[in-house]
Each structure stands twice: as structure tokens, then as C-alpha cells.
Amino acid sequence: MEASAPGRARRGWRRARAAGSPLSRAAVVLVVSALVLWAPPSVGYLDRLPRNANLPQDSVKIVGSPNIPVKVYVMLHQKSPHVLCVTQRLRNSELIDPSFQWHGPKGKIISENSTAQITSTGSLVFQNFEESMSGVYTCFLEYKPTVEEVIKNLQLKYVVYAYREPHYYYQFTARYHAAPCNSIYNISFEKKLLQILSKLVLDLSCEVSLLKSECHRVKMQRAGLQNELFFTFSVSSLDTEKGPKPCADHSCESSKRLSKAKNLIERFFNQQVEVLGRRAEPLPEIYYIEGTLQMVWINRCFPGYGMNILKHPRCPECCVICSPGSYNSRDGIHCLQCNSSLVFGAKACL
């Protein structure tokens, strides 16, 4: 079967390259200019998912246990669920003359506290939770089961952990045939390429960052030595936990916007292959090598936070604080060890 025109053209470029044919540096500008003219389609937005969507629905109100401390997870800078000063059994029972008293890492908590409030029914609620508020909280409950019985005492412990969303981003690698490795044209091309990629994802409130750029001489089979640029760059979301969100509806979730950005970048590199395949002129000095674009999805925790499904099965995808205040028992937090290997869906500390 006869090969397609783009296929014949690409093989012709490689043969010309191997034969040492002179290539025009000006052709680089023409290729990049053609790519700039390609504009991405308009992008819509969806609603952001609730921040605590990865937690069970019954975590809205948390009851204690008389046997072991109960773990409570609170998103940074958000309001906490209600932490009840009762067990599951007592929650459905009548309590005569109940008295509640809460103590935290900094001592007794009073109801007038602006950050940790005690409701009229004895529940503890945190407002605008901060890292420093993590730690052990103890509730002392006094009550009578009936009017005739004596007062009973109960002590319930909770370990409250701050957690935050992982830092999601895509990491890309791509290779280009290049000018000699000491050539200024490689540097100029690198800057132009980053400008184009940044422009592609700007409307999605995402940014492109160059992680590594290296030029190497590569020996090709039956094609001699060639100069190649190895690019590694990341695409991440610009929004922060404290800063303003790029929009108010559901597609503002960072993972959704990053997925759209990934599609635009993949389309951009496919477009380069198509543009070069239609060229009648000799191969430009710098051009994308078809099929070399690789991508991995990374979700890493910020410093001081980690994921551990064994220690935190109720919050397996959360980046949980590693040092919860003064809590030092054997059941304390143990961060997932940082993993430098880049695999799809890798989870690690930054």
C-alpha cells in the first residue's frame, strides 16, 4: 500500500537530516508562526466539587468512642463537621442534666472562642481551621441516665487533623530535532515554545513551567548523529486555597481545568506534525519529533503533609498534616515517604 504524503515527508526529512543537507534557520520562525495562528477553542467551566467530597457523608457529625481516640479531618481554612461529645449509644439516649467541657492542645475551650465554638448541646465546631489547631481534643461529659441514678462521667478523645487538597499537575516530556547544542537558536526556540504553551492554557487559569531543557547528541540507527532537545515541563493550576477562585461553577475544579489543558497541549503537538507534514520546503532546523510527547499525572502533597491510606482510611486521598500539634502517641500521623519516581498517578510529598 502506498504511504501517505505526511509519512513520506517525514521519512524524507530524516533522510535529508542524515545526509547532512543544509537546513534553513529561518524555517523555524515559519513553523512557530504557523502554530501561533492556531487558536484553541473557547473553554467553558463546570461547578467545583465540594471540598469534602472525598469524605464519607456521615462525617458531618462525628461521635466519640469510649475505647480509642476518634480521628477527625478538617480542610484547611474551612469549617469543621460537628464533633459530638457523646458516643453512638448515648446519642440516641436521654441524658439528664448533661454537662460538657472541652480541652484542646492549648487548654480549656470556652464557648466564646472565635475559632473553636461549643454549641448548646456540647458539640465542638471549628471555624476557619488552621494548621496550629491540629491535635488532641478531649471532652468530659457528666450526665444522669435517669433522675434517680447517680451522676456518670465519660471522657472522649478526638485527634483532629488538618488536611489540604493535593497539588495536582501534569508533567510532559517532548523531544525536538535541534540546531547544534551550543547554538543560540535552541534557546530562542525554547522561549517561543513556552510562550505558546502558556498562551494555550491561560484561559483555564493554568500555567506552564519549564522543569528541564537539555540538548544531547543522539546516534540514530542508520542515520548518524543528530542534535536533539529534551524538554520537560509541567502544567498546573494557578488558584490557591486562600486566593480567589477562577470561577464559581463546577468546571473550576483544578483537575477538570487541568484535563482541558492537557487536551489542548496534546492537540498542539499533533498540530505541529500536521503542519510540518504539509510543508513542501526542506525540513526546518528545529522541529518536533513525532510520538515523543509523554505525560504523567502527579498529585503531590505540600511540605508537612502526606497521604497514608493505612493510617487514614477515612481520608485516603487527603494530604494530611504530618505533625498534629503536641500529639505524640503511637497512633500519630506517619507521612507517606517522598517518592522521586514519576509514574502515572504518583502520590508523594513535595
Tab-separated table of C-alpha atoms in Angstrom:
chain	number	residue	atom	x	y	z
A	1	MET	CA	0.000	0.000	0.000
A	2	GLU	CA	1.334	3.446	-0.895
A	3	ALA	CA	2.419	5.534	2.129
A	4	SER	CA	0.617	8.759	2.960
A	5	ALA	CA	2.091	12.116	1.953
A	6	PRO	CA	2.886	13.189	5.544
A	7	GLY	CA	4.547	9.800	6.158
A	8	ARG	CA	6.690	10.130	3.020
A	9	ALA	CA	7.561	13.694	4.005
A	10	ARG	CA	8.705	12.707	7.495
A	11	ARG	CA	10.885	9.900	6.148
A	12	GLY	CA	12.299	12.349	3.611
A	13	TRP	CA	13.181	14.762	6.429
A	14	ARG	CA	15.081	12.064	8.303
A	15	ARG	CA	16.981	11.032	5.147
A	16	ALA	CA	17.819	14.666	4.440
A	17	ARG	CA	18.945	15.089	8.014
A	18	ALA	CA	21.153	12.005	7.855
A	19	ALA	CA	22.669	13.134	4.565
A	20	GLY	CA	23.661	16.438	6.116
A	21	SER	CA	21.502	18.681	3.895
A	22	PRO	CA	21.677	22.377	4.865
A	23	LEU	CA	18.547	23.477	6.691
A	24	SER	CA	17.222	26.997	6.972
A	25	ARG	CA	17.163	28.541	10.444
A	26	ALA	CA	14.516	30.934	9.189
A	27	ALA	CA	12.235	27.944	8.686
A	28	VAL	CA	11.991	27.649	12.463
A	29	VAL	CA	10.251	31.011	12.610
A	30	LEU	CA	7.844	29.948	9.871
A	31	VAL	CA	6.860	26.785	11.717
A	32	VAL	CA	6.325	28.581	15.004
A	33	SER	CA	4.382	31.358	13.286
A	34	ALA	CA	2.071	28.801	11.729
A	35	LEU	CA	1.474	27.274	15.123
A	36	VAL	CA	0.712	30.635	16.726
A	37	LEU	CA	-2.074	31.153	14.219
A	38	TRP	CA	-3.805	28.055	15.564
A	39	ALA	CA	-6.110	29.221	18.350
A	40	PRO	CA	-7.680	26.861	20.923
A	41	PRO	CA	-11.470	26.603	21.040
A	42	SER	CA	-13.358	28.525	23.685
A	43	VAL	CA	-13.481	26.720	27.020
A	44	GLY	CA	-16.482	26.518	29.330
A	45	TYR	CA	-16.475	25.835	33.048
A	46	LEU	CA	-18.286	23.366	35.335
A	47	ASP	CA	-19.083	23.657	39.067
A	48	ARG	CA	-16.346	22.984	41.588
A	49	LEU	CA	-16.963	19.819	43.602
A	50	PRO	CA	-17.409	20.238	47.368
A	51	ARG	CA	-14.088	20.358	49.164
A	52	ASN	CA	-15.045	17.460	51.445
A	53	ALA	CA	-16.400	15.301	48.608
A	54	ASN	CA	-13.803	12.615	49.352
A	55	LEU	CA	-15.053	12.155	52.920
A	56	PRO	CA	-17.997	9.940	53.940
A	57	GLN	CA	-21.332	11.695	54.278
A	58	ASP	CA	-21.689	10.584	57.914
A	59	SER	CA	-18.656	12.724	58.796
A	60	VAL	CA	-20.895	15.810	59.021
A	61	LYS	CA	-21.476	14.824	62.675
A	62	ILE	CA	-18.833	12.746	64.413
A	63	VAL	CA	-19.405	10.779	67.607
A	64	GLY	CA	-16.786	9.580	70.072
A	65	SER	CA	-15.688	6.182	71.278
A	66	PRO	CA	-15.003	5.201	74.910
A	67	ASN	CA	-12.240	2.828	73.773
A	68	ILE	CA	-9.999	4.637	71.260
A	69	PRO	CA	-9.447	8.233	70.056
A	70	VAL	CA	-11.584	9.121	67.049
A	71	LYS	CA	-9.856	10.744	64.065
A	72	VAL	CA	-11.372	13.923	62.657
A	73	TYR	CA	-10.235	15.537	59.378
A	74	VAL	CA	-10.775	19.236	58.723
A	75	MET	CA	-9.918	21.038	55.484
A	76	LEU	CA	-7.601	23.999	55.982
A	77	HIS	CA	-9.408	27.355	56.196
A	78	GLN	CA	-12.816	25.650	56.248
A	79	LYS	CA	-15.499	24.966	58.852
A	80	SER	CA	-15.280	21.583	60.553
A	81	PRO	CA	-18.022	18.968	60.973
A	82	HIS	CA	-19.764	18.897	64.367
A	83	VAL	CA	-17.725	16.855	66.842
A	84	LEU	CA	-20.257	15.479	69.342
A	85	CYS	CA	-19.468	14.900	72.999
A	86	VAL	CA	-21.377	11.583	73.058
A	87	THR	CA	-20.945	8.009	71.885
A	88	GLN	CA	-23.191	6.438	69.276
A	89	ARG	CA	-25.204	4.716	72.044
A	90	LEU	CA	-25.635	7.898	74.088
A	91	ARG	CA	-26.541	9.909	71.012
A	92	ASN	CA	-29.919	8.128	70.881
A	93	SER	CA	-30.496	8.155	74.637
A	94	GLU	CA	-31.906	10.672	77.089
A	95	LEU	CA	-29.297	12.472	79.172
A	96	ILE	CA	-30.433	14.159	82.378
A	97	ASP	CA	-28.619	17.395	83.270
A	98	PRO	CA	-25.701	16.893	80.855
A	99	SER	CA	-22.556	18.946	81.375
A	100	PHE	CA	-19.901	19.305	78.672
A	101	GLN	CA	-16.340	20.524	78.960
A	102	TRP	CA	-13.779	20.560	76.134
A	103	HIS	CA	-9.987	20.747	76.341
A	104	GLY	CA	-7.630	21.131	73.388
A	105	PRO	CA	-3.863	21.370	72.792
A	106	LYS	CA	-3.876	24.870	74.343
A	107	GLY	CA	-6.093	24.082	77.323
A	108	LYS	CA	-9.766	24.565	78.136
A	109	ILE	CA	-12.035	25.745	75.331
A	110	ILE	CA	-14.672	28.318	76.167
A	111	SER	CA	-17.819	28.824	74.147
A	112	GLU	CA	-16.874	32.426	73.345
A	113	ASN	CA	-13.766	31.300	71.463
A	114	SER	CA	-13.861	32.709	67.916
A	115	THR	CA	-12.142	29.758	66.248
A	116	ALA	CA	-13.423	26.762	68.255
A	117	GLN	CA	-17.037	27.039	69.375
A	118	ILE	CA	-19.101	24.832	71.696
A	119	THR	CA	-22.774	24.582	70.838
A	120	SER	CA	-25.591	24.447	73.388
A	121	THR	CA	-25.692	20.655	73.008
A	122	GLY	CA	-21.964	20.293	73.679
A	123	SER	CA	-20.709	19.851	70.110
A	124	LEU	CA	-17.339	21.281	69.114
A	125	VAL	CA	-17.182	23.202	65.822
A	126	PHE	CA	-14.096	24.840	64.313
A	127	GLN	CA	-14.294	27.961	62.199
A	128	ASN	CA	-11.587	28.689	59.584
A	129	PHE	CA	-9.434	25.759	60.685
A	130	GLU	CA	-5.663	26.389	60.830
A	131	GLU	CA	-2.688	24.022	60.979
A	132	SER	CA	-1.909	25.038	64.573
A	133	MET	CA	-5.355	23.833	65.690
A	134	SER	CA	-4.497	20.186	64.905
A	135	GLY	CA	-4.004	17.903	67.884
A	136	VAL	CA	-5.825	16.002	70.633
A	137	TYR	CA	-9.185	17.286	71.908
A	138	THR	CA	-10.838	15.776	74.973
A	139	CYS	CA	-14.458	16.095	76.006
A	140	PHE	CA	-15.551	15.499	79.622
A	141	LEU	CA	-19.224	14.577	79.867
A	142	GLU	CA	-21.254	14.381	83.085
A	143	TYR	CA	-24.870	13.183	82.997
A	144	LYS	CA	-27.567	11.113	84.699
A	145	PRO	CA	-29.195	8.247	82.782
A	146	THR	CA	-32.315	8.791	84.921
A	147	VAL	CA	-33.296	11.202	87.667
A	148	GLU	CA	-32.845	8.524	90.320
A	149	GLU	CA	-29.360	7.396	89.286
A	150	VAL	CA	-26.054	8.941	90.310
A	151	ILE	CA	-24.009	11.171	88.012
A	152	LYS	CA	-21.886	9.334	85.470
A	153	ASN	CA	-18.649	10.595	83.922
A	154	LEU	CA	-17.336	9.929	80.429
A	155	GLN	CA	-14.130	11.034	78.760
A	156	LEU	CA	-13.906	11.044	74.949
A	157	LYS	CA	-10.779	11.788	72.914
A	158	TYR	CA	-10.558	13.039	69.345
A	159	VAL	CA	-7.443	13.530	67.225
A	160	VAL	CA	-8.123	16.421	64.852
A	161	TYR	CA	-6.017	16.613	61.694
A	162	ALA	CA	-5.729	19.478	59.244
A	163	TYR	CA	-5.695	18.357	55.626
A	164	ARG	CA	-5.485	20.095	52.284
A	165	GLU	CA	-6.042	19.268	48.653
A	166	PRO	CA	-3.099	17.690	46.814
A	167	HIS	CA	-1.113	19.784	44.384
A	168	TYR	CA	-2.253	18.382	41.044
A	169	TYR	CA	-0.326	18.858	37.838
A	170	TYR	CA	0.630	17.202	34.571
A	171	GLN	CA	4.258	16.643	33.660
A	172	PHE	CA	5.142	16.459	29.961
A	173	THR	CA	8.290	15.466	28.109
A	174	ALA	CA	8.888	16.107	24.403
A	175	ARG	CA	11.833	15.916	22.018
A	176	TYR	CA	12.835	18.166	19.126
A	177	HIS	CA	15.451	17.853	16.422
A	178	ALA	CA	17.709	20.774	17.135
A	179	ALA	CA	20.454	23.052	15.967
A	180	PRO	CA	23.954	22.350	17.324
A	181	CYS	CA	23.786	22.185	21.118
A	182	ASN	CA	25.750	25.417	21.608
A	183	SER	CA	23.509	27.331	19.197
A	184	ILE	CA	21.558	30.396	20.310
A	185	TYR	CA	18.688	29.256	18.081
A	186	ASN	CA	17.837	26.476	20.539
A	187	ILE	CA	17.443	28.989	23.377
A	188	SER	CA	15.296	31.271	21.249
A	189	PHE	CA	13.088	28.376	20.189
A	190	GLU	CA	12.691	27.199	23.797
A	191	LYS	CA	11.426	30.637	24.904
A	192	LYS	CA	8.994	30.839	21.998
A	193	LEU	CA	7.664	27.346	22.664
A	194	LEU	CA	6.987	28.162	26.335
A	195	GLN	CA	5.186	31.365	25.342
A	196	ILE	CA	2.890	29.436	23.004
A	197	LEU	CA	2.142	26.726	25.575
A	198	SER	CA	1.440	29.325	28.273
A	199	LYS	CA	-0.957	31.155	25.968
A	200	LEU	CA	-2.830	27.908	25.235
A	201	VAL	CA	-3.767	27.295	28.872
A	202	LEU	CA	-4.115	30.887	30.091
A	203	ASP	CA	-7.925	30.954	29.794
A	204	LEU	CA	-8.086	27.857	32.010
A	205	SER	CA	-6.251	29.613	34.851
A	206	CYS	CA	-3.343	27.229	34.385
A	207	GLU	CA	0.360	27.882	33.960
A	208	VAL	CA	3.225	26.160	32.160
A	209	SER	CA	6.594	25.869	33.891
A	210	LEU	CA	9.806	24.629	32.326
A	211	LEU	CA	11.321	21.932	34.553
A	212	LYS	CA	14.276	20.937	32.408
A	213	SER	CA	15.705	21.591	28.951
A	214	GLU	CA	18.732	19.693	27.688
A	215	CYS	CA	20.434	19.297	24.326
A	216	HIS	CA	22.066	15.954	23.520
A	217	ARG	CA	23.706	14.290	20.551
A	218	VAL	CA	21.797	11.135	19.672
A	219	LYS	CA	23.020	8.374	17.388
A	220	MET	CA	20.166	7.205	15.204
A	221	GLN	CA	20.139	3.767	13.595
A	222	ARG	CA	21.496	4.161	10.047
A	223	ALA	CA	21.171	7.940	10.404
A	224	GLY	CA	24.330	9.042	12.183
A	225	LEU	CA	24.499	11.597	14.989
A	226	GLN	CA	21.749	14.173	15.453
A	227	ASN	CA	21.193	17.012	17.931
A	228	GLU	CA	18.008	16.775	19.971
A	229	LEU	CA	16.347	18.990	22.570
A	230	PHE	CA	14.745	17.200	25.526
A	231	PHE	CA	12.009	19.343	27.114
A	232	THR	CA	10.320	18.608	30.448
A	233	PHE	CA	7.558	20.983	31.535
A	234	SER	CA	4.596	20.985	33.908
A	235	VAL	CA	1.037	22.304	33.644
A	236	SER	CA	-0.536	23.280	36.961
A	237	SER	CA	-3.474	25.263	38.284
A	238	LEU	CA	-2.983	28.898	39.277
A	239	ASP	CA	-5.609	29.009	42.021
A	240	THR	CA	-4.722	28.635	45.700
A	241	GLU	CA	-6.705	27.619	48.775
A	242	LYS	CA	-6.820	31.170	50.153
A	243	GLY	CA	-6.923	33.098	46.893
A	244	PRO	CA	-9.933	33.894	44.699
A	245	LYS	CA	-11.244	31.074	42.536
A	246	PRO	CA	-11.164	31.499	38.728
A	247	CYS	CA	-14.929	30.906	38.530
A	248	ALA	CA	-17.856	29.793	40.644
A	249	ASP	CA	-19.257	26.845	38.728
A	250	HIS	CA	-18.384	23.131	38.616
A	251	SER	CA	-15.691	23.099	35.959
A	252	CYS	CA	-13.499	25.278	38.184
A	253	GLU	CA	-12.218	22.214	39.956
A	254	SER	CA	-8.490	22.194	39.241
A	255	SER	CA	-8.446	18.598	37.956
A	256	LYS	CA	-11.130	19.412	35.349
A	257	ARG	CA	-9.308	22.517	34.130
A	258	LEU	CA	-6.032	20.615	34.008
A	259	SER	CA	-7.660	17.878	31.948
A	260	LYS	CA	-8.782	20.506	29.425
A	261	ALA	CA	-5.278	21.986	29.393
A	262	LYS	CA	-3.801	18.527	28.742
A	263	ASN	CA	-6.092	18.051	25.744
A	264	LEU	CA	-5.088	21.431	24.307
A	265	ILE	CA	-1.398	20.662	24.645
A	266	GLU	CA	-1.762	17.220	23.058
A	267	ARG	CA	-3.673	18.813	20.198
A	268	PHE	CA	-0.945	21.438	19.833
A	269	PHE	CA	1.782	18.828	19.340
A	270	ASN	CA	-0.392	16.864	16.904
A	271	GLN	CA	-0.894	20.130	15.031
A	272	GLN	CA	2.877	20.501	14.666
A	273	VAL	CA	3.072	17.120	12.958
A	274	GLU	CA	0.274	18.090	10.585
A	275	VAL	CA	1.816	21.484	9.750
A	276	LEU	CA	5.232	20.011	9.046
A	277	GLY	CA	3.694	17.175	7.023
A	278	ARG	CA	2.127	19.699	4.628
A	279	ARG	CA	5.372	21.626	4.064
A	280	ALA	CA	6.933	21.481	0.606
A	281	GLU	CA	10.191	23.122	1.735
A	282	PRO	CA	13.126	21.243	3.270
A	283	LEU	CA	12.902	20.212	6.889
A	284	PRO	CA	13.415	23.142	9.322
A	285	GLU	CA	16.394	23.054	11.634
A	286	ILE	CA	14.268	22.640	14.779
A	287	TYR	CA	11.141	20.502	14.675
A	288	TYR	CA	9.083	18.244	16.939
A	289	ILE	CA	9.838	14.512	16.744
A	290	GLU	CA	6.525	12.754	16.237
A	291	GLY	CA	5.467	10.377	19.018
A	292	THR	CA	7.868	11.665	21.690
A	293	LEU	CA	5.278	13.536	23.770
A	294	GLN	CA	4.850	11.715	27.086
A	295	MET	CA	2.622	12.704	30.030
A	296	VAL	CA	2.180	11.688	33.674
A	297	TRP	CA	-0.439	12.849	36.185
A	298	ILE	CA	1.056	13.893	39.515
A	299	ASN	CA	-0.692	14.623	42.787
A	300	ARG	CA	1.804	15.591	45.448
A	301	CYS	CA	1.346	16.838	48.971
A	302	PHE	CA	2.772	20.145	50.119
A	303	PRO	CA	5.647	20.153	52.645
A	304	GLY	CA	4.485	18.927	56.052
A	305	TYR	CA	1.601	16.878	54.592
A	306	GLY	CA	1.298	13.333	53.288
A	307	MET	CA	-1.082	10.572	52.172
A	308	ASN	CA	-1.346	7.274	54.048
A	309	ILE	CA	-4.344	5.062	53.349
A	310	LEU	CA	-3.400	2.679	56.174
A	311	LYS	CA	-3.319	5.385	58.853
A	312	HIS	CA	-6.166	7.440	57.367
A	313	PRO	CA	-8.616	5.077	55.630
A	314	ARG	CA	-11.463	7.610	56.016
A	315	CYS	CA	-9.470	10.202	54.091
A	316	PRO	CA	-7.277	8.182	51.686
A	317	GLU	CA	-6.837	10.924	49.057
A	318	CYS	CA	-6.214	13.692	51.593
A	319	CYS	CA	-2.878	15.362	52.199
A	320	VAL	CA	-2.939	15.114	55.998
A	321	ILE	CA	-0.710	17.169	58.282
A	322	CYS	CA	2.359	15.263	59.451
A	323	SER	CA	2.730	16.842	62.910
A	324	PRO	CA	-0.655	17.335	64.624
A	325	GLY	CA	0.353	19.712	67.406
A	326	SER	CA	1.535	18.062	70.609
A	327	TYR	CA	0.070	14.667	69.756
A	328	ASN	CA	2.909	12.149	70.143
A	329	SER	CA	1.245	8.780	70.832
A	330	ARG	CA	1.992	5.636	68.866
A	331	ASP	CA	-1.131	6.257	66.805
A	332	GLY	CA	0.224	9.563	65.489
A	333	ILE	CA	0.465	10.578	61.850
A	334	HIS	CA	3.089	8.965	59.646
A	335	CYS	CA	3.580	10.650	56.277
A	336	LEU	CA	3.931	8.724	53.077
A	337	GLN	CA	7.614	8.740	52.178
A	338	CYS	CA	8.501	11.078	49.308
A	339	ASN	CA	8.804	9.229	46.030
A	340	SER	CA	11.019	10.733	43.352
A	341	SER	CA	9.990	8.274	40.633
A	342	LEU	CA	7.477	9.640	38.151
A	343	VAL	CA	4.697	7.173	37.484
A	344	PHE	CA	1.116	7.735	36.413
A	345	GLY	CA	-0.919	8.815	39.413
A	346	ALA	CA	2.167	9.147	41.631
A	347	LYS	CA	1.457	10.370	45.166
A	348	ALA	CA	4.245	11.881	47.208
A	349	CYS	CA	5.382	14.811	49.299
A	350	LEU	CA	6.850	17.828	47.576
